[in-house]
Amino acid sequence: MATPYITRLTDFSEEKKEMDMHMWLREAQKAIQANNWNDQRAIQMLSFFLKGTADLWYQSLETKLMSFAKFKDAFLEYFSDSNVMIQLQNKFNTIKQGLKSSILGRVCPAHSNSLPEAVMLTRALELAEKKANHS
């Protein structure tokens, strides 16, 4: 008789900004251990919990003979890049919004420290976009 399916794993979707990929992976590893899944079964079962962009990413993977460790590495590499880029973009937009309140190119005193940070974020975004486009 087969052992019943034991786990409560939350769906992972890159679109859910509150989703923490590291927390999701920790929960996935608990489910894998609780269900005693081998690598292939684990990857197959975890695919049911990937939604939206995450599911599209999974569909693009070549999972035959992939170990869970390689799946985990690929997952972290793909989603950490996009999460970092989203966070940088949000922070840049916040700073840019503050800088828009300046008159005739003069930075408002409340945002005077934001200009160097905006320049650094712009460079970081450019690097992240280049890296994403080369992947």
Coordinates of C-alpha atoms in Angstrom, one line a residue:
M1 CA 0.0 0.0 0.0
A2 CA 1.4 3.4 -1.0
T3 CA 2.2 5.9 1.7
P4 CA -0.2 8.9 1.6
Y5 CA 1.0 12.2 0.2
I6 CA 2.1 14.2 3.2
T7 CA 2.9 17.9 2.8
R8 CA 1.5 21.4 2.8
L9 CA 3.6 23.3 0.3
T10 CA 2.6 26.8 -0.8
D11 CA 2.5 27.5 -4.5
F12 CA 5.5 29.4 -5.7
S13 CA 4.9 32.3 -8.1
E14 CA 7.4 35.0 -9.0
E15 CA 4.5 37.4 -9.4
K16 CA 3.7 37.1 -5.6
K17 CA 6.2 39.7 -4.3
E18 CA 5.8 38.5 -0.7
M19 CA 7.0 35.0 -1.7
D20 CA 10.4 34.2 -0.4
M21 CA 12.2 31.8 -2.7
H22 CA 14.5 30.6 0.1
M23 CA 11.6 29.9 2.4
W24 CA 9.8 28.0 -0.4
L25 CA 12.8 25.8 -1.0
R26 CA 13.2 25.0 2.7
E27 CA 9.5 24.0 2.8
A28 CA 10.0 22.0 -0.4
Q29 CA 12.9 20.1 1.2
K30 CA 10.8 19.3 4.2
A31 CA 8.1 17.9 1.8
I32 CA 10.7 15.8 0.0
Q33 CA 12.0 14.3 3.2
A34 CA 8.6 13.7 4.7
N35 CA 7.5 11.9 1.5
N36 CA 10.8 10.1 1.0
W37 CA 10.9 11.2 -2.7
N38 CA 14.0 10.6 -4.8
D39 CA 15.3 13.5 -6.9
Q40 CA 13.2 12.8 -10.0
R41 CA 10.0 12.3 -8.0
A42 CA 10.8 15.4 -6.0
I43 CA 11.3 17.6 -9.1
Q44 CA 8.1 16.2 -10.7
M45 CA 6.0 16.8 -7.5
L46 CA 7.4 20.3 -6.9
S47 CA 6.4 21.2 -10.5
F48 CA 2.8 21.1 -9.4
F49 CA 3.5 24.0 -7.0
L50 CA 5.1 26.3 -9.6
K51 CA 2.7 28.9 -11.0
G52 CA 2.9 31.6 -13.6
T53 CA 6.4 32.5 -14.7
A54 CA 7.8 29.9 -12.3
D55 CA 5.8 27.2 -14.2
L56 CA 7.1 28.5 -17.6
W57 CA 10.6 28.4 -16.2
Y58 CA 10.1 24.8 -15.1
Q59 CA 8.7 23.9 -18.6
S60 CA 11.9 25.2 -20.2
L61 CA 14.2 23.0 -18.0
E62 CA 15.7 19.7 -19.1
T63 CA 14.8 17.8 -15.9
K64 CA 15.7 14.2 -17.1
L65 CA 18.4 12.9 -14.8
M66 CA 18.6 16.3 -13.0
S67 CA 19.4 16.0 -9.3
F68 CA 17.4 18.1 -6.8
A69 CA 20.7 20.0 -6.0
K70 CA 20.9 21.1 -9.6
F71 CA 17.2 22.0 -9.7
K72 CA 17.7 24.1 -6.5
D73 CA 20.8 25.8 -8.0
A74 CA 18.9 26.6 -11.2
F75 CA 15.9 27.8 -9.3
L76 CA 18.0 30.2 -7.1
E77 CA 20.0 31.5 -10.0
Y78 CA 16.9 32.2 -12.1
F79 CA 14.7 33.7 -9.5
S80 CA 17.3 35.6 -7.5
D81 CA 18.4 37.6 -10.6
S82 CA 14.8 38.6 -11.3
N83 CA 14.0 39.4 -7.7
V84 CA 17.1 41.5 -7.4
M85 CA 16.2 43.4 -10.5
I86 CA 12.6 44.0 -9.3
Q87 CA 13.9 45.3 -6.0
L88 CA 16.5 47.5 -7.6
Q89 CA 13.9 48.9 -10.0
N90 CA 11.4 49.6 -7.2
K91 CA 14.1 51.4 -5.2
F92 CA 15.3 53.3 -8.2
N93 CA 11.7 54.4 -9.0
T94 CA 11.2 55.6 -5.4
I95 CA 14.4 57.7 -5.6
K96 CA 13.6 59.0 -9.1
Q97 CA 10.2 60.1 -7.9
G98 CA 11.9 62.1 -5.1
L99 CA 14.3 63.6 -7.5
K100 CA 11.4 64.7 -9.8
S101 CA 10.4 67.1 -7.0
S102 CA 13.5 69.2 -7.7
I103 CA 13.2 72.5 -9.5
L104 CA 15.6 73.6 -12.4
G105 CA 17.9 70.7 -11.7
R106 CA 18.5 71.6 -8.1
V107 CA 18.0 68.6 -5.8
C108 CA 15.6 69.2 -2.9
P109 CA 17.4 69.1 0.5
A110 CA 15.4 66.1 1.6
H111 CA 16.7 64.1 -1.4
S112 CA 20.2 65.5 -1.6
N113 CA 21.7 62.2 -0.5
S114 CA 19.6 60.3 -3.1
L115 CA 21.5 61.4 -6.2
P116 CA 24.6 59.2 -5.6
E117 CA 22.4 56.3 -4.7
A118 CA 20.3 56.8 -7.8
V119 CA 23.5 56.7 -9.9
M120 CA 24.6 53.5 -8.2
L121 CA 21.2 51.9 -8.7
T122 CA 21.1 52.9 -12.3
R123 CA 24.4 51.1 -12.9
A124 CA 23.3 48.0 -10.9
L125 CA 20.1 47.9 -13.0
E126 CA 22.0 48.1 -16.2
L127 CA 24.3 45.3 -15.1
A128 CA 21.4 43.1 -14.0
E129 CA 19.5 43.7 -17.3
K130 CA 22.6 42.8 -19.3
K131 CA 23.0 39.7 -17.3
A132 CA 19.3 38.8 -17.8
N133 CA 19.5 39.4 -21.5
H134 CA 22.6 37.1 -21.9
S135 CA 20.9 34.2 -20.0

